mmCIF file of C-alpha atoms in Angstrom:
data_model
loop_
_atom_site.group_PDB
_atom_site.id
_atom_site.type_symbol
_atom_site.label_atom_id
_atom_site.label_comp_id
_atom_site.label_asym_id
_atom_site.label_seq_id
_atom_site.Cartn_x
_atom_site.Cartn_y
_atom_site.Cartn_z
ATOM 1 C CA UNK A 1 131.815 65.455 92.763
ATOM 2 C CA UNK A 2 130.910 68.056 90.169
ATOM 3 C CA UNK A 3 130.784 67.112 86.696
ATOM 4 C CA UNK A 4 132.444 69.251 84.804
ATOM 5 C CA UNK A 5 134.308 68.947 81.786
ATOM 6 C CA UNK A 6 136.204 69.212 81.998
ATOM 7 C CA UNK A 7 136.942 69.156 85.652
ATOM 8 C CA UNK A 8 139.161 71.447 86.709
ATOM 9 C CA UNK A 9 141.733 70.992 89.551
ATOM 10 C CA UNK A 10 143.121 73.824 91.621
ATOM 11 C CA UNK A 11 146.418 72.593 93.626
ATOM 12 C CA UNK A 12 147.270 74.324 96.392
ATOM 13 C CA UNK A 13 150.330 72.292 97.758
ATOM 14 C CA UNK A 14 151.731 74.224 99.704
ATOM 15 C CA UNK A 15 151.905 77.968 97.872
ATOM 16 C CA UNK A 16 149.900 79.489 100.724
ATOM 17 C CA UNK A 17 152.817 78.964 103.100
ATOM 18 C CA UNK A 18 154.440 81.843 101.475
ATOM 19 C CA UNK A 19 151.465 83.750 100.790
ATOM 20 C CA UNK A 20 150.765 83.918 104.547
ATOM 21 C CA UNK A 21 154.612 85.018 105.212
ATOM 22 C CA UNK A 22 154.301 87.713 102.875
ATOM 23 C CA UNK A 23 150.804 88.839 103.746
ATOM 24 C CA UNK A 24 151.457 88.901 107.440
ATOM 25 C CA UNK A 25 148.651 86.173 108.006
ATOM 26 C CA UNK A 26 148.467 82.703 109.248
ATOM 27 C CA UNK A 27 148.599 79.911 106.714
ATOM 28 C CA UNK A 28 145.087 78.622 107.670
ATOM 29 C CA UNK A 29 144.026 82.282 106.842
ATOM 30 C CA UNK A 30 146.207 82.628 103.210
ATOM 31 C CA UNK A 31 144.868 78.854 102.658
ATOM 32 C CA UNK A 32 141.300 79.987 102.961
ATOM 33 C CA UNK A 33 142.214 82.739 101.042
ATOM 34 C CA UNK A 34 143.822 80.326 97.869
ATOM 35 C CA UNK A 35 139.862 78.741 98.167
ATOM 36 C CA UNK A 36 138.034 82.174 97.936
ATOM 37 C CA UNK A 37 140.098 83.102 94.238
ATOM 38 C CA UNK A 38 139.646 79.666 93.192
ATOM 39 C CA UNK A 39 135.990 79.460 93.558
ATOM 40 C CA UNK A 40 135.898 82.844 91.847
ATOM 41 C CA UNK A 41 138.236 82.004 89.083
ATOM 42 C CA UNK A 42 135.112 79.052 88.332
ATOM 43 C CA UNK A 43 137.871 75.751 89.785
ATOM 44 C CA UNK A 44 136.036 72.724 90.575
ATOM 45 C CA UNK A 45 138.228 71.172 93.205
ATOM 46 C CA UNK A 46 140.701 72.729 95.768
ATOM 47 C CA UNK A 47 143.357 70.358 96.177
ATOM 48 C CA UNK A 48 146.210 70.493 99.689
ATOM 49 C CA UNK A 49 148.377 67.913 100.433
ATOM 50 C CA UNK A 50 148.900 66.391 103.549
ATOM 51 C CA UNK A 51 152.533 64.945 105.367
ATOM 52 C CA UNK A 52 154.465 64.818 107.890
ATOM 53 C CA UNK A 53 158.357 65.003 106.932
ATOM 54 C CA UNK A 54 159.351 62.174 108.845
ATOM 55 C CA UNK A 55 157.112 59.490 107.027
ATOM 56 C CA UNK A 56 157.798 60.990 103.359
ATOM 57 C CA UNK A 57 161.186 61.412 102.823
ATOM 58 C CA UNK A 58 164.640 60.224 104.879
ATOM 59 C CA UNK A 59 166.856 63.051 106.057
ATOM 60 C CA UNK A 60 169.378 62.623 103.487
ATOM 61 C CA UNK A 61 167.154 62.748 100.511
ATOM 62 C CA UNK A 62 168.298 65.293 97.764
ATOM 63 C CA UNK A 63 165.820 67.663 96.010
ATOM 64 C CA UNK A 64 165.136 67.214 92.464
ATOM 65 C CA UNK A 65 163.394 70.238 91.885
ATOM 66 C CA UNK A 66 165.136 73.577 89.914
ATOM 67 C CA UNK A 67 167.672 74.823 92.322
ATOM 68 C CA UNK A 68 167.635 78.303 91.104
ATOM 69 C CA UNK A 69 163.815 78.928 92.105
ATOM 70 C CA UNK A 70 164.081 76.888 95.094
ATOM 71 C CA UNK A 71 167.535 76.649 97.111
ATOM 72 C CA UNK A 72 166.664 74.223 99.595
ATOM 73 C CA UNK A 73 168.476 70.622 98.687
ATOM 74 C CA UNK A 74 166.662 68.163 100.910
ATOM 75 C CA UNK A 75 163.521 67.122 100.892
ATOM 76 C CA UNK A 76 162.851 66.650 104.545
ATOM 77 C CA UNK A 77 164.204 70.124 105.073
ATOM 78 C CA UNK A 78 161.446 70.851 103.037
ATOM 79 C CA UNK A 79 158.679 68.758 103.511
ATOM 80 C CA UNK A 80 159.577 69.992 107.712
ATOM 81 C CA UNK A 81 158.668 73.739 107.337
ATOM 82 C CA UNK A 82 155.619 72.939 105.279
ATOM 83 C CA UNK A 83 153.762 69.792 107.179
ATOM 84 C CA UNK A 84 152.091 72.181 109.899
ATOM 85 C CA UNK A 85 148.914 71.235 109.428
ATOM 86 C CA UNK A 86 147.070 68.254 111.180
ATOM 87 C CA UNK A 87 143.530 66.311 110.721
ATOM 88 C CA UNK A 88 141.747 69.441 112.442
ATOM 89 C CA UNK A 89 143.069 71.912 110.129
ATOM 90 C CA UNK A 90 142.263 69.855 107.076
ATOM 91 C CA UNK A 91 138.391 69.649 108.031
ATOM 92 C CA UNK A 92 137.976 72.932 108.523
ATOM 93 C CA UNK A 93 139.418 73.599 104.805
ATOM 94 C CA UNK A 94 137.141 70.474 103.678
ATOM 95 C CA UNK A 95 134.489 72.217 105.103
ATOM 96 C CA UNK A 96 135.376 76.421 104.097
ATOM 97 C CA UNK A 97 135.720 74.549 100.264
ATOM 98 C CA UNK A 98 132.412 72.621 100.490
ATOM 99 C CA UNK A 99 130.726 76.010 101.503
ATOM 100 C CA UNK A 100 132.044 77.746 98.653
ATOM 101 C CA UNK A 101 130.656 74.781 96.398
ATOM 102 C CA UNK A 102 133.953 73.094 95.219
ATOM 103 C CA UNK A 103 134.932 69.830 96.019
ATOM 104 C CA UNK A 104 137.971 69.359 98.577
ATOM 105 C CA UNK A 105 140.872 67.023 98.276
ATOM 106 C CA UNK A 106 144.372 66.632 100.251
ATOM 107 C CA UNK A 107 146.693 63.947 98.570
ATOM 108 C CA UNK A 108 147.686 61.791 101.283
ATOM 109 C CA UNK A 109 151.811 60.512 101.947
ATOM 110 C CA UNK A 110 151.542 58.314 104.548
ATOM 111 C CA UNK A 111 148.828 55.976 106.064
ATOM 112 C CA UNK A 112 147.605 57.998 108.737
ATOM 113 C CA UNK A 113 146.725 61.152 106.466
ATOM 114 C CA UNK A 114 144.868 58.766 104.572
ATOM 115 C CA UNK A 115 142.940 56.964 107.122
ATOM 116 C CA UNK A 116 141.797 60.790 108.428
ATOM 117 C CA UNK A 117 141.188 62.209 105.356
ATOM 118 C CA UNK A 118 138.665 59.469 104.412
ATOM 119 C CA UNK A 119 135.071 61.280 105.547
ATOM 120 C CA UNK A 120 136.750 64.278 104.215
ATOM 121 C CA UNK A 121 138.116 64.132 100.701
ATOM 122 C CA UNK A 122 135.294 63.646 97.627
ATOM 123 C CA UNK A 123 138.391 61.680 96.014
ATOM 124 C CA UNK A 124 141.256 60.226 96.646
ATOM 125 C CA UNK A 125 144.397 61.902 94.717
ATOM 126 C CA UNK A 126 147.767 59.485 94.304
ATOM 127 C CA UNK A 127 150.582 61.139 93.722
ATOM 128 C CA UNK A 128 152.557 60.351 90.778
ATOM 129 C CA UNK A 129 155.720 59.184 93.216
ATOM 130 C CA UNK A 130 153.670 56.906 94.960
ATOM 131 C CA UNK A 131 152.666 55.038 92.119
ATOM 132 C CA UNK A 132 154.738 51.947 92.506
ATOM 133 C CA UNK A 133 153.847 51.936 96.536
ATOM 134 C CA UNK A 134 151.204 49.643 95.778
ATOM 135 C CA UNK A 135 150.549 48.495 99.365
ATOM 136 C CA UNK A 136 149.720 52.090 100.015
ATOM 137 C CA UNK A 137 147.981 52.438 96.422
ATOM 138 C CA UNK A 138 145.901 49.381 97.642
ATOM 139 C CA UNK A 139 145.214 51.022 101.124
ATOM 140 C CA UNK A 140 143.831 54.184 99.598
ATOM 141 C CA UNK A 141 141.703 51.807 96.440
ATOM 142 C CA UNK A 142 140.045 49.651 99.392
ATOM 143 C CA UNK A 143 138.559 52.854 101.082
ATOM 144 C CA UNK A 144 135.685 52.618 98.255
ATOM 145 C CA UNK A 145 135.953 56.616 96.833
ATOM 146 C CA UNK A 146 137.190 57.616 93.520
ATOM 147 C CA UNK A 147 140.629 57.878 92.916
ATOM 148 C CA UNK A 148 142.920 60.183 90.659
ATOM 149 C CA UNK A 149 146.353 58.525 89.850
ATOM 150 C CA UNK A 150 149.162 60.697 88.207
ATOM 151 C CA UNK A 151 151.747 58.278 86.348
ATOM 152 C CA UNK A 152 154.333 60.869 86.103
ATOM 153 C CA UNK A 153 158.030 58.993 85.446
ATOM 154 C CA UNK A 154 156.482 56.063 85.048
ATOM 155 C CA UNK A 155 156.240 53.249 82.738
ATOM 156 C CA UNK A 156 153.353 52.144 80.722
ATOM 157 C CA UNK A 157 153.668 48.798 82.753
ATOM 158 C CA UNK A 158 153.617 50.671 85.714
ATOM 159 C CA UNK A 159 150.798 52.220 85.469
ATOM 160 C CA UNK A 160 149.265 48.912 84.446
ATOM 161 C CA UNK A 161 150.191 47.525 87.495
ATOM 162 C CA UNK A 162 148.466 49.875 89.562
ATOM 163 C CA UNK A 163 145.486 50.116 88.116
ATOM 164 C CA UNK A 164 144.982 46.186 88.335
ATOM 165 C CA UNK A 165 145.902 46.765 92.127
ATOM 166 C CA UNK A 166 142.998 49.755 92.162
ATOM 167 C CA UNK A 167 140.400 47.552 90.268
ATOM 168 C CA UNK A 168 141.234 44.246 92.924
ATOM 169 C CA UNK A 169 141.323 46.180 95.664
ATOM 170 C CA UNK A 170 137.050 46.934 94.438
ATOM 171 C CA UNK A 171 137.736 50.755 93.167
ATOM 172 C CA UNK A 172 134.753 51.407 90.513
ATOM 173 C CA UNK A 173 135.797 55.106 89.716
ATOM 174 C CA UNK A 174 139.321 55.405 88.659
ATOM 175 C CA UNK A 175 141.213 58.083 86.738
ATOM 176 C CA UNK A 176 144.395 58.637 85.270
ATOM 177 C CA UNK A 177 146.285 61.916 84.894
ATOM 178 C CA UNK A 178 149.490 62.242 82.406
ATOM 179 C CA UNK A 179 152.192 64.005 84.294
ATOM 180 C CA UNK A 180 155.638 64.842 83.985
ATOM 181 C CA UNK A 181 157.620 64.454 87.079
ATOM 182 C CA UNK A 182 160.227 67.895 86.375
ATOM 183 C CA UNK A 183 159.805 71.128 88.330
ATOM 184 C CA UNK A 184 158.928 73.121 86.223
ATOM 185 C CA UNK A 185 158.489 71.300 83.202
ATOM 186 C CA UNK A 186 159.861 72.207 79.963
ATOM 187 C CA UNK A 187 156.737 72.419 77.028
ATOM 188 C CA UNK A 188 159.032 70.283 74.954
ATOM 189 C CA UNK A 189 159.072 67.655 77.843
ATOM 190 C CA UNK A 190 155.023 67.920 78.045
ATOM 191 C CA UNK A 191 154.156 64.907 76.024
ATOM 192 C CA UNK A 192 151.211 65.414 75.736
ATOM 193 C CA UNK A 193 149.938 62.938 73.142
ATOM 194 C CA UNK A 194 150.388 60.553 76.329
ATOM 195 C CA UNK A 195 146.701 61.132 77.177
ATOM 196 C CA UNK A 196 145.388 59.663 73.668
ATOM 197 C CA UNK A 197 147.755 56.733 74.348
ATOM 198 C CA UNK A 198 146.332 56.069 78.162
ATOM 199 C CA UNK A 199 143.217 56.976 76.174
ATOM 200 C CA UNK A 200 143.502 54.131 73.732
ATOM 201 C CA UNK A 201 145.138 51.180 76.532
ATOM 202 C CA UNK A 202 142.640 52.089 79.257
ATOM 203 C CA UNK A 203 139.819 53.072 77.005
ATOM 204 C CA UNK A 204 136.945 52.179 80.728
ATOM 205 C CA UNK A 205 138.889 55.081 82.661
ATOM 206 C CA UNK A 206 138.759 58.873 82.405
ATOM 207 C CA UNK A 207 141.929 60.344 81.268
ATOM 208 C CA UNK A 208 143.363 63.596 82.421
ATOM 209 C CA UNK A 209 146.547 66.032 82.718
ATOM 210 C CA UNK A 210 148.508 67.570 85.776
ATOM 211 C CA UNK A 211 150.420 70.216 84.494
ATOM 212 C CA UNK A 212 153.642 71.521 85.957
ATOM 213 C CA UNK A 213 154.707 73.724 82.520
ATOM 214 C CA UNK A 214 155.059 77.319 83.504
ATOM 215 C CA UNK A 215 152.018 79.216 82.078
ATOM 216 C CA UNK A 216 152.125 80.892 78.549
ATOM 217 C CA UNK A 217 149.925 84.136 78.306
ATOM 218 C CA UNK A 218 146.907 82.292 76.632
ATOM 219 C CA UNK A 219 147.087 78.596 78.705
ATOM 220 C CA UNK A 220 147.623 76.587 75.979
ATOM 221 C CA UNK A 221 149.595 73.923 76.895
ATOM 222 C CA UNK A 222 145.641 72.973 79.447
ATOM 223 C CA UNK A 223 143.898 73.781 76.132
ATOM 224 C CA UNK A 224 145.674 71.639 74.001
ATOM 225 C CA UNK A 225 145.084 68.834 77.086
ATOM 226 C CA UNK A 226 141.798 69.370 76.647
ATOM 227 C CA UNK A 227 141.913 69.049 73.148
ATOM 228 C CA UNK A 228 143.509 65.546 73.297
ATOM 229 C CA UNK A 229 140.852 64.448 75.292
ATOM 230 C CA UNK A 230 141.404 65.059 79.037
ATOM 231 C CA UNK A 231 138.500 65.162 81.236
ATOM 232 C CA UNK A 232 140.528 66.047 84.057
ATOM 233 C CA UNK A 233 142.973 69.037 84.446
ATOM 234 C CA UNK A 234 145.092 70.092 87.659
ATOM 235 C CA UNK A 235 147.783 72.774 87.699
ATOM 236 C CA UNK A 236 149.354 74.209 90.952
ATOM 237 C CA UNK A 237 147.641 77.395 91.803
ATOM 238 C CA UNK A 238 148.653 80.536 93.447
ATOM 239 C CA UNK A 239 147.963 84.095 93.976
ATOM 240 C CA UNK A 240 151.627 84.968 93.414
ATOM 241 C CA UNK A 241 154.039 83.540 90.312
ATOM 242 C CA UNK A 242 157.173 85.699 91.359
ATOM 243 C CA UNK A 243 157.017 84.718 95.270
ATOM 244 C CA UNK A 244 159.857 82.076 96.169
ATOM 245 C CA UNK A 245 158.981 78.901 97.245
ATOM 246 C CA UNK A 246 158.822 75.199 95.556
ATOM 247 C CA UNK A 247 155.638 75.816 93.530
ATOM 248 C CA UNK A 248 154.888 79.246 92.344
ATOM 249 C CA UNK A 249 157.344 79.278 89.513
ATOM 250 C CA UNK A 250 155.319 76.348 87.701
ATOM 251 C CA UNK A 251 151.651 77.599 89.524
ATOM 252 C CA UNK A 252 148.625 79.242 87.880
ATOM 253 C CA UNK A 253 147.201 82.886 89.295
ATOM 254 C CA UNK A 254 143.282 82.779 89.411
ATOM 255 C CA UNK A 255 143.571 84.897 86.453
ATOM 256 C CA UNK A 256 145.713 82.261 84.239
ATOM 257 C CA UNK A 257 142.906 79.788 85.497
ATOM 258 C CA UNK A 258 140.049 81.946 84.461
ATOM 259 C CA UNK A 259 141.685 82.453 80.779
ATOM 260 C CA UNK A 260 142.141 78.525 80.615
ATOM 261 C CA UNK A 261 138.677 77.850 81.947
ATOM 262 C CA UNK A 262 137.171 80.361 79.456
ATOM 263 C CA UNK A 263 139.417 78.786 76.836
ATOM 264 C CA UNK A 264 137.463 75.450 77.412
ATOM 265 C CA UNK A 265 134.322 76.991 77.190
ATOM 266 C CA UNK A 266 135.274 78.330 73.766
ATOM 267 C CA UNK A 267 136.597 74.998 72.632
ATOM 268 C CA UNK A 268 132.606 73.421 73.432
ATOM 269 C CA UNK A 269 131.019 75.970 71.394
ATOM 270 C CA UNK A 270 133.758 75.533 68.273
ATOM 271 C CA UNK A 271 134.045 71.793 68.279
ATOM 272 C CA UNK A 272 129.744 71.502 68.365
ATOM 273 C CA UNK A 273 128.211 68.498 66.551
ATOM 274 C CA UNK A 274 129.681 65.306 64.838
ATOM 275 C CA UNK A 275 127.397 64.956 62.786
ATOM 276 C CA UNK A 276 127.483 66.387 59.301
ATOM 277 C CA UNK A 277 124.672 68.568 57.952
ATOM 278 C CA UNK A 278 123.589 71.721 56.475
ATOM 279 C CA UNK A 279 123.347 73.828 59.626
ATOM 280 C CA UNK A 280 120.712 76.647 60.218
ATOM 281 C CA UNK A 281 122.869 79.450 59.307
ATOM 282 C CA UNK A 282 124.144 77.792 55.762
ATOM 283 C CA UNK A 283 120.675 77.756 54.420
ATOM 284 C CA UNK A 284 120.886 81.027 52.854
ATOM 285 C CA UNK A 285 124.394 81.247 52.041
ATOM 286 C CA UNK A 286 123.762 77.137 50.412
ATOM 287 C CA UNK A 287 121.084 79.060 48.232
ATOM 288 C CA UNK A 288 123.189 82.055 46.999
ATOM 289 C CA UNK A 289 126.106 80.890 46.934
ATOM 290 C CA UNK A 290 125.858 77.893 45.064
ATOM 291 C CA UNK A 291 125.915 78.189 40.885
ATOM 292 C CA UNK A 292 123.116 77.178 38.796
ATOM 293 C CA UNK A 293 122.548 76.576 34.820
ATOM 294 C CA UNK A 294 122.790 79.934 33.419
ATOM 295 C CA UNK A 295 122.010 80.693 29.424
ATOM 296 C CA UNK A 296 124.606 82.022 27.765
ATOM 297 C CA UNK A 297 122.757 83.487 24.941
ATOM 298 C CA UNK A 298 119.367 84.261 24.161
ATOM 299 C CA UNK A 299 116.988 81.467 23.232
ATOM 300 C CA UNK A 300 113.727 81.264 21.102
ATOM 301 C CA UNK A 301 110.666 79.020 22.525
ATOM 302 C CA UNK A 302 110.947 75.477 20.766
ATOM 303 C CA UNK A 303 115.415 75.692 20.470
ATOM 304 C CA UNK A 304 117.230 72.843 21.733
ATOM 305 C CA UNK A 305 119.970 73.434 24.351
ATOM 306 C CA UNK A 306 123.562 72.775 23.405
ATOM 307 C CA UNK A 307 126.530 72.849 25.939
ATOM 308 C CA UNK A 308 127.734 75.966 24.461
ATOM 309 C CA UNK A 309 124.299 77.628 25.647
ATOM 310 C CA UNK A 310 124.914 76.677 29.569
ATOM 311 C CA UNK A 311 127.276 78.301 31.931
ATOM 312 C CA UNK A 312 126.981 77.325 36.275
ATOM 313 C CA UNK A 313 126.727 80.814 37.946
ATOM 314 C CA UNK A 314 125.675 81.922 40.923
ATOM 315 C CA UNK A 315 123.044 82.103 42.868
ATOM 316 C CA UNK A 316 121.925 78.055 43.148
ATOM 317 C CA UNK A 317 117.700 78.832 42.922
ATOM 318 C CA UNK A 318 118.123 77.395 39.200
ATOM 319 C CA UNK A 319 118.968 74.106 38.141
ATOM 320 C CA UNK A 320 121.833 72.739 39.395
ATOM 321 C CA UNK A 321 125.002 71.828 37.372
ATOM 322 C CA UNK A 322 124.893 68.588 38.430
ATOM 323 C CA UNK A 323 121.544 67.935 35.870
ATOM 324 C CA UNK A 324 123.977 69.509 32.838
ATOM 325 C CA UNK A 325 123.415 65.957 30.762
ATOM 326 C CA UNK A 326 119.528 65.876 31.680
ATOM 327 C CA UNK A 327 119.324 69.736 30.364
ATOM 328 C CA UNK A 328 121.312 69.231 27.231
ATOM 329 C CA UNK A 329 119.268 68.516 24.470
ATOM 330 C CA UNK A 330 116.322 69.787 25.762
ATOM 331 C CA UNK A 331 113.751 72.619 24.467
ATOM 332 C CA UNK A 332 113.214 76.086 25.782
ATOM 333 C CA UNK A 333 109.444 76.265 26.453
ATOM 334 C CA UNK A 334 109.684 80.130 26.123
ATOM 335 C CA UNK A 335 111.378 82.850 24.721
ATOM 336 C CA UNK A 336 114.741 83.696 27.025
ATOM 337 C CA UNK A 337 116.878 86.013 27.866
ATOM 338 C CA UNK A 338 120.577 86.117 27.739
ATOM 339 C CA UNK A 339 121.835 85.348 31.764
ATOM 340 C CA UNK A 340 118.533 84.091 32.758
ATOM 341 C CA UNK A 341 118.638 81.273 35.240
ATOM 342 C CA UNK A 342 116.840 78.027 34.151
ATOM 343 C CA UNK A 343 114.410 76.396 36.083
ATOM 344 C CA UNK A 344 112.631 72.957 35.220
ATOM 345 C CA UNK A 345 109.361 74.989 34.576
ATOM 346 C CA UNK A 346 111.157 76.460 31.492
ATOM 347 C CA UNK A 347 112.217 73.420 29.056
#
């Protein structure tokens, strides 16, 4: 895997389904497509998912996405005109993203994606509604690769509970991702101060964020992720944010993902060192603008300096202010000027 931070997650779902309707292509063609912007928008990963409708959701299962961007109500419905794609397919996307140079992912649903997906994938993504499957979380955790977990619409001892089944089923490299299980989510729903609490009870793992807020012109709702502290970031990604279809109201456009990767980049260069000193380009602006012991009036060689004599101006080459009760009391060596800037050679 690249390492990145932080690392940044393209998903493609299933956005290029519509992309190939509207284009006139096939969605293996629109899908390679979604790879070529995202390894030009700088994206680390390029993320699919991979079902089959009958083994993910039962035929009376209601949506629970918004309605108005997305009419269908059942899931299967749903999940059937988007689960074309079988273990063939996948490989040669696994290997079009590996000769771009991202990394390639699917999220499995079901046992048999996983078990095919396994010389493919560089890690393992859980989705956030299969984190209470843990026979299946344990499945995936046993197969020895890293693993991304999203806790979306879960509870803190939820997400507890799978991690202790992903650490004793022998996974080494785990990661968490904050999530909030609404289509599109609302900012005020985003929560994000969840990743400094995952942060602070599961202080061995890397934390991240997958985002389903709608993007806002500068990305800051990623930023701000990053800002927290995640090392991981995903967000839906498509070429399109007005097509129809489950995932391109809440989706990034290569060019949203190219403002919030440059938006990280600016973050490193602001947030710089810890550690507390005078840097290279204070030196001269320490020297000038600092104040130093200044006479106030004009002094004869041999007079004794009295606080009423002293005044801190700028620039700081004199004596600094902080020597006031040293300087009192002292004699000028030489005859001085009115303003002039002491210096120890001079009492």
């Amino acid at each position: 895997m690249r390492n990145n931070k932080p690392y940044v997650i393209a998903e493609m779902g299933v956005n290029f389904y519509d992309t190939a309707k509207v284009m006139g292509i096939t969605p293996l063609e629109a899908a390679k497509l979604y790879i070529d912007k995202a390894a030009e928008a700088g994206i680390d990963c390029a993320k699919f998912q991979s079902y089959k409708a009958e083994t993910i959701a039962a035929k009376d299962s209601p949506s629970y996405w918004d309605l108005k961007e997305n009419p269908i109500t059942s899931q299967y419905e749903l999940f059937k005109g988007l689960d074309h794609f079988n273990k063939e397919d996948y490989q040669e996307l696994c290997d079009y993203t590996h000769s771009k140079g991202m990394d390639f992912t699917s999220t499995p649903f079901d046992y048999a994606s996983a078990d095919y997906l396994e010389p493919m994938v560089d890690f393992y993504k859980i989705a956030s509604a299969d984190c209470s499957n843990l026979p299946f979380v344990k499945h995936i955790a046993e197969k020895g690769k890293p693993v991304m977990l999203s806790v979306g619409a879960c509870y803190l001892s939820e997400v507890d509970e799978a991690v202790r089944v992903i650490r004793g089923a022998g996974c080494k490299d785990l990661t968490l991702l904050h999530c909030v299980l609404s289509y599109p989510t609302k900012p005020q729903d985003a929560n994000l101060r969840v990743i400094q609490t995952l942060k602070q009870d599961f202080p061995d793992l890397k934390i991240g964020y997958s985002d389903h807020v709608a993007p806002d012109p500068t990305m800051q709702t990623l930023s701000t992720a990053y800002m927290l502290g995640a090392e991981v970031l995903e967000k839906h990604f498509t070429l399109d944010k007005t097509l129809k279809g489950n995932d391109h109201f809440h989706a990034g456009e290569p060019e949203d993902f190219k403002k919030a990767i440059a938006n990280f980049r600016w973050i490193d260069s602001i947030l710089g060192s810890a550690e507390k000193t005078v840097l290279n380009c204070e030196l001269i602006p320490r020297k000038e603008a600092r104040r130093s012991l200044v006479l106030t009036r004009a002094m004869k060689a041999g007079e004794v300096i009295r606080k009423e004599d002293l005044m801190p101006k700028r620039p700081g080459t004199g004596i600094s202010p902080k020597y006031t009760d040293i300087v009192i009391g002292r004699a000028v060596k030489k005859n001085l000027e009115e303003d002039t800037i002491l210096t120890w050679d001079m009492i």
